[in-house]
């Protein structure tokens, strides 16, 4: 076994179950392991590497900024934060933003904003505010956020949990309507559930949710940490339904595949609930992260990565759906955000990922049944064609073994 795998097994908490490959370098849509073997990265760090590994413009900018100014905390203004947030707000149609580092912190920020808005603007009674989330959601791993989860493993052993959350069935608008009451502050939703297994809700769901939220004075907050910034073929996944949320959460690709950069964005009225000292983060909005974030957004626009995701994603989805195999129950997604759901009685998603890995294609199962395909948005057609061949052959191999046994 590799020395590096042994070291992690010995010294690292076993809170992940990585595929047995030790990566040492990356470029564009590819990564290399310690023996020099090349892999196509169809995982891209859960969409954090939408720009590809070590994008030239980002590397150059980091080299320049690292020598100028990196961390000062928000105790002072910098020449980097304002331009970054201005760009993020204009791109997404939001009025203001609060910068953080990881996705979970930005979700926590959204929860705080929604609750304080409920008390100070909507008039909800003290400590009664409720946030509605969806079955199958994934919004991060803090103790408050896992309180919203219905995945037993995310919660087991980590209670007690804070109150103030209510779950509705994802994709079911009647379930949402029934859950709204006078204490409802916000409806928090992923436009497509990523960790839940690339679950696409029925057409019109988000639009109907927006109408319900407007009618009942409830904030619609879209968690686009994974779906945002071009992943689904539009800059934001809510744009597929022409929806404009009251709050928006970004992360992952916002850091250009280089740094953790996240933010909560919203209308003025919502962001205005924050006063100096209410909320913060030592590293949030630091000049290095802000410079990287601004360049990451500029690259998305200038290279038109959302359109590329739409074209390449359509192509990949169509070709995958033409596969003739008994192992697959469903293939779904939007843009370069695709899940292949296998029949768990016939094979495991983990086995598919292991076999793909030995052929030089990296992906990762989500839950036991879904193989996630979310490559860097810069991937080209030849690379996609190669990936389709590998996937078809691996499924064929597993099927042959199954029939022979
Ligand atoms: C990854 C993810 C998060 C959490 O982000 P971290 O940076 O891991 O804290 C939250 N919401 C969604 C939809 C995500 O995909």
CSV table of C-alpha atoms and ligand atoms in Angstrom, one decimal:
chain,number,residue,atom,x,y,z
A,1,UNK,CA,0.0,0.0,0.0
A,2,UNK,CA,1.1,3.5,-0.7
A,3,UNK,CA,3.0,5.2,2.2
A,4,UNK,CA,0.7,8.2,1.9
A,5,UNK,CA,-2.4,6.0,2.4
A,6,UNK,CA,-0.8,4.4,5.4
A,7,UNK,CA,0.0,7.8,6.9
A,8,UNK,CA,-3.6,9.1,6.5
A,9,UNK,CA,-4.9,5.8,7.9
A,10,UNK,CA,-2.7,6.3,10.9
A,11,UNK,CA,-2.9,10.0,11.5
A,12,UNK,CA,-6.2,11.3,9.9
A,13,UNK,CA,-9.7,11.0,11.3
A,14,UNK,CA,-11.5,8.3,9.3
A,15,UNK,CA,-14.4,10.6,8.4
A,16,UNK,CA,-14.0,9.9,4.7
A,17,UNK,CA,-13.7,6.7,2.7
A,18,UNK,CA,-11.4,7.8,-0.2
A,19,UNK,CA,-10.8,5.8,-3.3
A,20,UNK,CA,-7.2,4.3,-3.1
A,21,UNK,CA,-5.4,6.8,-5.2
A,22,UNK,CA,-2.8,9.4,-4.1
A,23,UNK,CA,-2.9,12.5,-6.2
A,24,UNK,CA,0.1,14.7,-6.6
A,25,UNK,CA,-0.7,17.1,-9.3
A,26,UNK,CA,-3.5,18.5,-11.5
A,27,UNK,CA,-4.0,20.5,-14.7
A,28,UNK,CA,-7.3,21.4,-16.4
A,29,UNK,CA,-9.6,18.4,-16.4
A,30,UNK,CA,-6.8,16.0,-15.3
A,31,UNK,CA,-5.0,14.9,-12.2
A,32,UNK,CA,-2.0,12.6,-11.8
A,33,UNK,CA,-1.2,10.1,-9.1
A,34,UNK,CA,2.2,9.4,-7.4
A,35,UNK,CA,3.1,6.8,-10.0
A,36,UNK,CA,2.5,9.3,-12.8
A,37,UNK,CA,-0.8,7.8,-13.9
A,38,UNK,CA,-3.2,10.3,-15.5
A,39,UNK,CA,-6.9,10.5,-14.6
A,40,UNK,CA,-9.8,12.4,-16.0
A,41,UNK,CA,-11.4,14.2,-13.0
A,42,UNK,CA,-15.2,13.7,-13.3
A,43,UNK,CA,-15.6,14.7,-9.7
A,44,UNK,CA,-13.9,18.1,-9.5
A,45,UNK,CA,-14.0,18.3,-5.8
A,46,UNK,CA,-17.8,18.3,-5.5
A,47,UNK,CA,-17.9,21.1,-8.1
A,48,UNK,CA,-15.3,23.3,-6.4
A,49,UNK,CA,-13.0,22.8,-9.4
A,50,UNK,CA,-15.4,24.0,-12.2
A,51,UNK,CA,-12.6,26.1,-13.7
A,52,UNK,CA,-10.3,23.1,-13.9
A,53,UNK,CA,-7.2,22.4,-11.9
A,54,UNK,CA,-4.7,25.3,-11.7
A,55,UNK,CA,-6.4,27.6,-14.1
A,56,UNK,CA,-3.5,29.7,-15.6
A,57,UNK,CA,-5.2,33.0,-14.9
A,58,UNK,CA,-6.0,32.1,-11.3
A,59,UNK,CA,-2.5,30.8,-10.7
A,60,UNK,CA,-1.0,34.0,-12.0
A,61,UNK,CA,-3.3,36.2,-10.0
A,62,UNK,CA,-2.6,34.2,-6.8
A,63,UNK,CA,1.1,34.6,-7.3
A,64,UNK,CA,0.7,38.4,-7.6
A,65,UNK,CA,-1.7,38.8,-4.8
A,66,UNK,CA,0.2,36.6,-2.4
A,67,UNK,CA,3.1,39.0,-2.6
A,68,UNK,CA,0.9,42.0,-2.0
A,69,UNK,CA,-1.6,41.4,0.7
A,70,UNK,CA,-3.4,38.3,2.1
A,71,UNK,CA,-5.1,38.5,5.4
A,72,UNK,CA,-6.0,41.6,7.4
A,73,UNK,CA,-9.5,40.7,8.8
A,74,UNK,CA,-12.6,42.8,8.3
A,75,UNK,CA,-11.3,45.2,10.9
A,76,UNK,CA,-10.1,47.2,7.9
A,77,UNK,CA,-11.2,47.9,4.4
A,78,UNK,CA,-9.2,46.5,1.5
A,79,UNK,CA,-8.9,47.3,-2.2
A,80,UNK,CA,-10.1,43.7,-3.1
A,81,UNK,CA,-13.4,43.0,-1.3
A,82,UNK,CA,-15.6,45.8,-2.7
A,83,UNK,CA,-14.9,44.9,-6.4
A,84,UNK,CA,-15.5,41.2,-5.7
A,85,UNK,CA,-18.8,41.7,-4.0
A,86,UNK,CA,-20.0,44.2,-6.6
A,87,UNK,CA,-19.3,41.6,-9.3
A,88,UNK,CA,-21.1,38.8,-7.4
A,89,UNK,CA,-24.1,41.0,-6.8
A,90,UNK,CA,-24.4,42.2,-10.4
A,91,UNK,CA,-24.0,38.7,-11.8
A,92,UNK,CA,-26.7,37.3,-9.5
A,93,UNK,CA,-29.1,40.2,-9.3
A,94,UNK,CA,-28.7,40.5,-5.5
A,95,UNK,CA,-28.2,43.8,-3.6
A,96,UNK,CA,-25.6,42.9,-1.0
A,97,UNK,CA,-23.4,40.0,0.1
A,98,UNK,CA,-21.7,38.7,3.3
A,99,UNK,CA,-18.4,36.9,2.6
A,100,UNK,CA,-17.5,33.7,4.4
A,101,UNK,CA,-15.1,30.8,3.6
A,102,UNK,CA,-16.9,27.4,3.5
A,103,UNK,CA,-20.3,26.5,2.3
A,104,UNK,CA,-21.6,25.6,5.8
A,105,UNK,CA,-20.6,29.0,7.1
A,106,UNK,CA,-22.6,30.7,4.4
A,107,UNK,CA,-25.6,28.5,5.1
A,108,UNK,CA,-25.3,29.5,8.8
A,109,UNK,CA,-25.2,33.1,7.7
A,110,UNK,CA,-28.4,32.6,5.7
A,111,UNK,CA,-30.1,31.0,8.7
A,112,UNK,CA,-29.1,33.9,11.0
A,113,UNK,CA,-30.2,36.4,8.4
A,114,UNK,CA,-33.6,34.7,7.9
A,115,UNK,CA,-34.3,34.4,11.6
A,116,UNK,CA,-33.4,38.0,12.4
A,117,UNK,CA,-35.4,39.2,9.4
A,118,UNK,CA,-38.4,37.2,10.8
A,119,UNK,CA,-38.1,38.9,14.2
A,120,UNK,CA,-37.3,42.5,13.1
A,121,UNK,CA,-39.2,42.8,9.8
A,122,UNK,CA,-41.9,40.1,9.6
A,123,UNK,CA,-42.8,40.3,13.2
A,124,UNK,CA,-42.5,36.7,14.3
A,125,UNK,CA,-42.6,36.2,18.1
A,126,UNK,CA,-39.3,35.9,20.0
A,127,UNK,CA,-37.5,32.6,19.4
A,128,UNK,CA,-40.4,31.2,17.3
A,129,UNK,CA,-39.0,31.5,13.8
A,130,UNK,CA,-39.0,28.4,11.7
A,131,UNK,CA,-37.0,27.5,8.6
A,132,UNK,CA,-38.4,25.0,6.2
A,133,UNK,CA,-36.0,22.6,4.5
A,134,UNK,CA,-36.4,19.6,2.2
A,135,UNK,CA,-36.2,15.9,2.6
A,136,UNK,CA,-32.9,14.6,1.2
A,137,UNK,CA,-31.3,18.0,1.7
A,138,UNK,CA,-27.6,18.6,2.2
A,139,UNK,CA,-26.5,22.0,3.5
A,140,UNK,CA,-23.3,21.2,5.3
A,141,UNK,CA,-22.1,19.6,8.5
A,142,UNK,CA,-22.3,22.0,11.5
A,143,UNK,CA,-24.5,20.9,14.4
A,144,UNK,CA,-27.2,23.4,13.5
A,145,UNK,CA,-27.2,22.4,9.8
A,146,UNK,CA,-27.4,18.6,10.5
A,147,UNK,CA,-30.4,19.4,12.6
A,148,UNK,CA,-32.2,20.0,9.2
A,149,UNK,CA,-31.0,16.7,7.8
A,150,UNK,CA,-33.1,13.5,7.5
A,151,UNK,CA,-30.0,11.4,6.7
A,152,UNK,CA,-29.6,9.3,9.9
A,153,UNK,CA,-25.8,9.0,9.5
A,154,UNK,CA,-25.3,12.8,9.4
A,155,UNK,CA,-27.1,13.1,12.8
A,156,UNK,CA,-26.5,10.0,14.8
A,157,UNK,CA,-24.5,10.7,17.9
A,158,UNK,CA,-24.3,14.5,17.3
A,159,UNK,CA,-27.5,15.6,19.2
A,160,UNK,CA,-29.1,17.4,20.9
A,161,UNK,CA,-30.1,19.6,18.0
A,162,UNK,CA,-31.5,23.1,18.0
A,163,UNK,CA,-35.2,23.5,17.2
A,164,UNK,CA,-36.7,25.8,14.5
A,165,UNK,CA,-36.5,23.5,11.5
A,166,UNK,CA,-39.3,21.8,9.6
A,167,UNK,CA,-38.9,19.3,6.8
A,168,UNK,CA,-41.1,19.0,3.7
A,169,UNK,CA,-41.0,16.6,0.8
A,170,UNK,CA,-38.6,17.8,-1.9
A,171,UNK,CA,-40.4,18.5,-5.2
A,172,UNK,CA,-43.8,18.4,-3.6
A,173,UNK,CA,-45.4,21.9,-3.5
A,174,UNK,CA,-48.4,20.9,-1.5
A,175,UNK,CA,-46.1,19.6,1.3
A,176,UNK,CA,-44.5,23.1,1.3
A,177,UNK,CA,-47.8,24.9,1.4
A,178,UNK,CA,-49.0,22.8,4.4
A,179,UNK,CA,-45.8,23.5,6.4
A,180,UNK,CA,-46.0,27.3,6.1
A,181,UNK,CA,-47.4,29.2,9.1
A,182,UNK,CA,-47.1,32.6,10.7
A,183,UNK,CA,-43.7,31.7,12.1
A,184,UNK,CA,-42.1,30.7,8.9
A,185,UNK,CA,-39.0,32.8,8.2
A,186,UNK,CA,-37.6,31.0,5.1
A,187,UNK,CA,-37.8,28.1,2.7
A,188,UNK,CA,-34.2,26.8,2.2
A,189,UNK,CA,-33.9,24.7,-1.0
A,190,UNK,CA,-31.3,23.3,-3.4
A,191,UNK,CA,-32.5,23.8,-7.0
A,192,UNK,CA,-31.1,20.3,-7.7
A,193,UNK,CA,-30.1,18.1,-4.8
A,194,UNK,CA,-26.4,17.3,-5.2
A,195,UNK,CA,-25.4,15.1,-2.2
A,196,UNK,CA,-29.0,13.7,-2.2
A,197,UNK,CA,-28.1,12.0,-5.5
A,198,UNK,CA,-28.4,14.6,-8.3
A,199,UNK,CA,-32.2,14.8,-7.7
A,200,UNK,CA,-34.0,17.1,-10.2
A,201,UNK,CA,-37.3,18.4,-8.9
A,202,UNK,CA,-40.4,18.4,-11.2
A,203,UNK,CA,-40.6,21.3,-13.7
A,204,UNK,CA,-42.2,24.4,-12.2
A,205,UNK,CA,-41.5,23.4,-8.6
A,206,UNK,CA,-39.1,26.3,-7.9
A,207,UNK,CA,-41.5,28.8,-9.6
A,208,UNK,CA,-44.4,27.6,-7.6
A,209,UNK,CA,-42.3,27.7,-4.4
A,210,UNK,CA,-41.4,31.3,-5.2
A,211,UNK,CA,-45.1,32.2,-5.6
A,212,UNK,CA,-46.0,30.6,-2.3
A,213,UNK,CA,-43.2,32.3,-0.5
A,214,UNK,CA,-44.2,35.7,-1.9
A,215,UNK,CA,-47.8,35.1,-0.9
A,216,UNK,CA,-46.9,34.2,2.7
A,217,UNK,CA,-44.1,36.7,3.2
A,218,UNK,CA,-41.5,33.9,3.5
A,219,UNK,CA,-37.9,34.3,2.2
A,220,UNK,CA,-37.0,31.9,-0.6
A,221,UNK,CA,-33.3,31.0,-0.1
A,222,UNK,CA,-31.5,29.0,-2.7
A,223,UNK,CA,-28.5,27.0,-1.7
A,224,UNK,CA,-26.5,27.1,-4.9
A,225,UNK,CA,-23.2,26.1,-3.4
A,226,UNK,CA,-23.0,23.1,-5.7
A,227,UNK,CA,-25.5,24.0,-8.5
A,228,UNK,CA,-24.4,27.6,-8.9
A,229,UNK,CA,-21.9,29.3,-11.2
A,230,UNK,CA,-22.5,27.4,-14.4
A,231,UNK,CA,-22.7,23.9,-13.1
A,232,UNK,CA,-26.2,23.2,-14.4
A,233,UNK,CA,-25.8,25.1,-17.7
A,234,UNK,CA,-26.9,28.5,-16.5
A,235,UNK,CA,-25.0,30.9,-14.2
A,236,UNK,CA,-27.6,29.9,-11.5
A,237,UNK,CA,-29.8,26.8,-11.5
A,238,UNK,CA,-32.8,28.9,-10.4
A,239,UNK,CA,-32.6,30.7,-13.8
A,240,UNK,CA,-33.9,27.5,-15.5
A,241,UNK,CA,-37.2,28.5,-14.0
A,242,UNK,CA,-36.7,32.3,-14.1
A,243,UNK,CA,-36.8,32.4,-10.3
A,244,UNK,CA,-35.3,35.2,-8.3
A,245,UNK,CA,-34.6,34.1,-4.7
A,246,UNK,CA,-34.6,36.5,-1.8
A,247,UNK,CA,-31.4,34.9,-0.6
A,248,UNK,CA,-28.7,33.0,-2.4
A,249,UNK,CA,-25.8,30.9,-1.1
A,250,UNK,CA,-22.6,30.4,-3.1
A,251,UNK,CA,-19.4,28.5,-2.4
A,252,UNK,CA,-17.4,25.8,-4.0
A,253,UNK,CA,-16.6,27.1,-7.5
A,254,UNK,CA,-16.6,30.6,-6.2
A,255,UNK,CA,-13.0,29.9,-5.0
A,256,UNK,CA,-11.9,29.0,-8.5
A,257,UNK,CA,-10.6,25.6,-7.3
A,258,UNK,CA,-7.9,27.3,-5.3
A,259,UNK,CA,-9.4,28.5,-2.0
A,260,UNK,CA,-12.5,28.1,0.1
A,261,UNK,CA,-14.6,31.2,-0.7
A,262,UNK,CA,-18.3,31.4,0.1
A,263,UNK,CA,-21.0,34.1,0.6
A,264,UNK,CA,-24.6,34.7,1.4
A,265,UNK,CA,-26.3,37.3,-0.9
A,266,UNK,CA,-29.7,38.8,-0.5
A,267,UNK,CA,-32.0,41.8,-1.0
A,268,UNK,CA,-31.1,45.0,0.9
A,269,UNK,CA,-34.0,44.5,3.4
A,270,UNK,CA,-32.6,41.2,4.5
A,271,UNK,CA,-29.0,42.0,4.7
A,272,UNK,CA,-29.8,45.2,6.6
A,273,UNK,CA,-30.6,43.1,9.7
A,274,UNK,CA,-26.8,42.7,10.3
A,275,UNK,CA,-25.2,45.3,12.5
A,276,UNK,CA,-21.5,45.6,13.4
A,277,UNK,CA,-20.7,42.7,15.8
A,278,UNK,CA,-23.7,40.5,14.9
A,279,UNK,CA,-21.8,38.0,12.8
A,280,UNK,CA,-18.4,37.6,11.3
A,281,UNK,CA,-15.4,35.5,10.3
A,282,UNK,CA,-11.7,36.1,10.8
A,283,UNK,CA,-10.9,34.9,7.3
A,284,UNK,CA,-14.1,35.8,5.5
A,285,UNK,CA,-13.6,38.3,2.7
A,286,UNK,CA,-9.8,38.4,3.0
A,287,UNK,CA,-8.0,40.1,0.1
A,288,UNK,CA,-6.5,36.9,-1.3
A,289,UNK,CA,-9.8,35.1,-1.3
A,290,UNK,CA,-11.6,38.2,-2.7
A,291,UNK,CA,-9.1,38.5,-5.5
A,292,UNK,CA,-9.4,34.8,-6.4
A,293,UNK,CA,-13.2,35.0,-6.2
A,294,UNK,CA,-13.4,38.1,-8.5
A,295,UNK,CA,-11.1,36.4,-11.0
A,296,UNK,CA,-13.1,33.2,-10.8
A,297,UNK,CA,-16.3,35.1,-11.6
A,298,UNK,CA,-14.6,37.0,-14.5
A,299,UNK,CA,-13.4,33.7,-16.0
A,300,UNK,CA,-16.8,32.1,-15.8
A,301,UNK,CA,-18.2,35.0,-17.8
A,302,UNK,CA,-15.4,35.5,-20.2
A,303,UNK,CA,-15.0,31.8,-21.0
A,304,UNK,CA,-18.8,31.4,-21.0
A,305,UNK,CA,-18.5,28.3,-18.9
A,306,UNK,CA,-22.3,28.1,-18.2
A,307,UNK,CA,-23.0,27.7,-21.9
A,308,UNK,CA,-20.2,25.2,-22.2
A,309,UNK,CA,-21.8,23.2,-19.3
A,310,UNK,CA,-25.1,23.3,-21.1
A,311,UNK,CA,-23.8,22.0,-24.4
A,312,UNK,CA,-21.4,19.4,-23.1
A,313,UNK,CA,-23.9,18.3,-20.4
A,314,UNK,CA,-26.7,17.8,-23.0
A,315,UNK,CA,-24.3,15.8,-25.1
A,316,UNK,CA,-23.1,13.6,-22.1
A,317,UNK,CA,-26.6,13.0,-20.8
A,318,UNK,CA,-27.9,12.0,-24.3
A,319,UNK,CA,-25.1,9.6,-24.9
A,320,UNK,CA,-25.3,8.0,-21.5
A,321,UNK,CA,-29.0,7.5,-22.0
A,322,UNK,CA,-28.3,5.6,-25.2
A,323,UNK,CA,-26.4,2.9,-23.2
A,324,UNK,CA,-28.1,-0.4,-23.2
A,325,UNK,CA,-27.6,-1.9,-19.7
A,326,UNK,CA,-29.8,-3.6,-17.1
A,327,UNK,CA,-27.7,-2.2,-14.2
A,328,UNK,CA,-28.9,1.4,-14.5
A,329,UNK,CA,-32.2,2.5,-13.0
A,330,UNK,CA,-32.0,6.2,-13.9
A,331,UNK,CA,-29.7,8.8,-15.5
A,332,UNK,CA,-30.6,12.4,-14.7
A,333,UNK,CA,-29.1,15.8,-14.4
A,334,UNK,CA,-28.8,19.2,-16.0
A,335,UNK,CA,-25.6,20.6,-17.6
A,336,UNK,CA,-22.5,18.9,-16.4
A,337,UNK,CA,-24.2,17.8,-13.2
A,338,UNK,CA,-25.3,14.2,-13.9
A,339,UNK,CA,-26.1,11.2,-11.7
A,340,UNK,CA,-26.2,7.5,-12.9
A,341,UNK,CA,-28.4,5.6,-10.5
A,342,UNK,CA,-27.5,1.9,-10.5
A,343,UNK,CA,-29.8,-0.9,-9.3
A,344,UNK,CA,-28.4,-1.8,-5.9
A,345,UNK,CA,-29.6,-5.4,-6.2
A,346,UNK,CA,-27.3,-5.8,-9.2
A,347,UNK,CA,-24.2,-3.7,-8.4
A,348,UNK,CA,-22.9,-0.9,-6.1
A,349,UNK,CA,-22.0,2.6,-7.2
A,350,UNK,CA,-18.7,2.1,-5.3
A,351,UNK,CA,-17.7,-0.8,-7.5
A,352,UNK,CA,-18.4,1.2,-10.6
A,353,UNK,CA,-16.2,4.1,-9.3
A,354,UNK,CA,-13.4,1.7,-8.4
A,355,UNK,CA,-13.5,0.1,-11.9
A,356,UNK,CA,-13.6,3.5,-13.5
A,357,UNK,CA,-10.6,4.6,-11.4
A,358,UNK,CA,-8.5,1.7,-12.6
A,359,UNK,CA,-9.2,2.9,-16.2
A,360,UNK,CA,-8.2,6.4,-15.3
A,361,UNK,CA,-11.5,8.1,-14.7
A,362,UNK,CA,-12.2,9.5,-11.2
A,363,UNK,CA,-15.7,9.9,-9.9
A,364,UNK,CA,-17.3,9.3,-6.5
A,365,UNK,CA,-20.5,7.6,-5.5
A,366,UNK,CA,-23.1,9.6,-3.5
A,367,UNK,CA,-25.0,7.3,-1.2
A,368,UNK,CA,-24.6,3.7,-2.3
A,369,UNK,CA,-26.5,3.9,-5.6
A,370,UNK,CA,-25.5,7.1,-7.6
A,371,UNK,CA,-22.4,7.6,-9.6
A,372,UNK,CA,-21.9,11.4,-9.8
A,373,UNK,CA,-20.4,12.9,-13.0
A,374,UNK,CA,-19.5,16.6,-12.4
A,375,UNK,CA,-16.3,17.3,-14.4
A,376,UNK,CA,-14.6,20.7,-14.6
A,377,UNK,CA,-16.7,22.9,-17.0
A,378,UNK,CA,-13.7,23.3,-19.3
A,379,UNK,CA,-13.8,19.6,-20.3
A,380,UNK,CA,-13.9,19.1,-24.1
A,381,UNK,CA,-15.8,16.8,-26.3
A,382,UNK,CA,-13.0,14.3,-26.9
A,383,UNK,CA,-12.6,13.9,-23.2
A,384,UNK,CA,-16.3,13.3,-22.7
A,385,UNK,CA,-16.3,10.8,-25.5
A,386,UNK,CA,-13.5,8.9,-23.8
A,387,UNK,CA,-15.4,9.0,-20.5
A,388,UNK,CA,-18.5,7.6,-22.1
A,389,UNK,CA,-16.6,4.7,-23.5
A,390,UNK,CA,-15.1,3.9,-20.1
A,391,UNK,CA,-18.5,4.0,-18.4
A,392,UNK,CA,-20.1,1.9,-21.1
A,393,UNK,CA,-17.3,-0.7,-20.9
A,394,UNK,CA,-17.3,-0.8,-17.1
A,395,UNK,CA,-21.0,-1.4,-16.9
A,396,UNK,CA,-20.7,-4.0,-19.5
A,397,UNK,CA,-18.0,-5.8,-17.6
A,398,UNK,CA,-20.0,-5.8,-14.3
A,399,UNK,CA,-23.0,-7.1,-16.2
A,400,UNK,CA,-21.0,-9.9,-17.7
A,401,UNK,CA,-19.6,-11.0,-14.4
A,402,UNK,CA,-23.1,-10.9,-12.9
A,403,UNK,CA,-24.6,-13.0,-15.6
A,404,UNK,CA,-21.7,-15.5,-15.4
A,405,UNK,CA,-22.0,-16.0,-11.6
B,1,LIG,C1,-21.0,21.3,-0.3
B,1,LIG,C2,-22.3,21.9,0.0
B,1,LIG,C3,-22.5,22.6,1.2
B,1,LIG,C4,-21.4,22.7,2.3
B,1,LIG,O1,-20.2,23.3,1.8
B,1,LIG,P1,-18.8,23.1,2.6
B,1,LIG,O2,-17.9,24.0,1.9
B,1,LIG,O3,-18.5,21.7,2.5
B,1,LIG,O4,-19.1,23.5,4.0
B,1,LIG,C5,-23.7,23.2,1.5
B,1,LIG,N1,-24.7,23.1,0.6
B,1,LIG,C6,-24.6,22.4,-0.6
B,1,LIG,C7,-25.7,22.3,-1.5
B,1,LIG,C8,-23.4,21.7,-0.9
B,1,LIG,O5,-23.3,21.0,-2.0
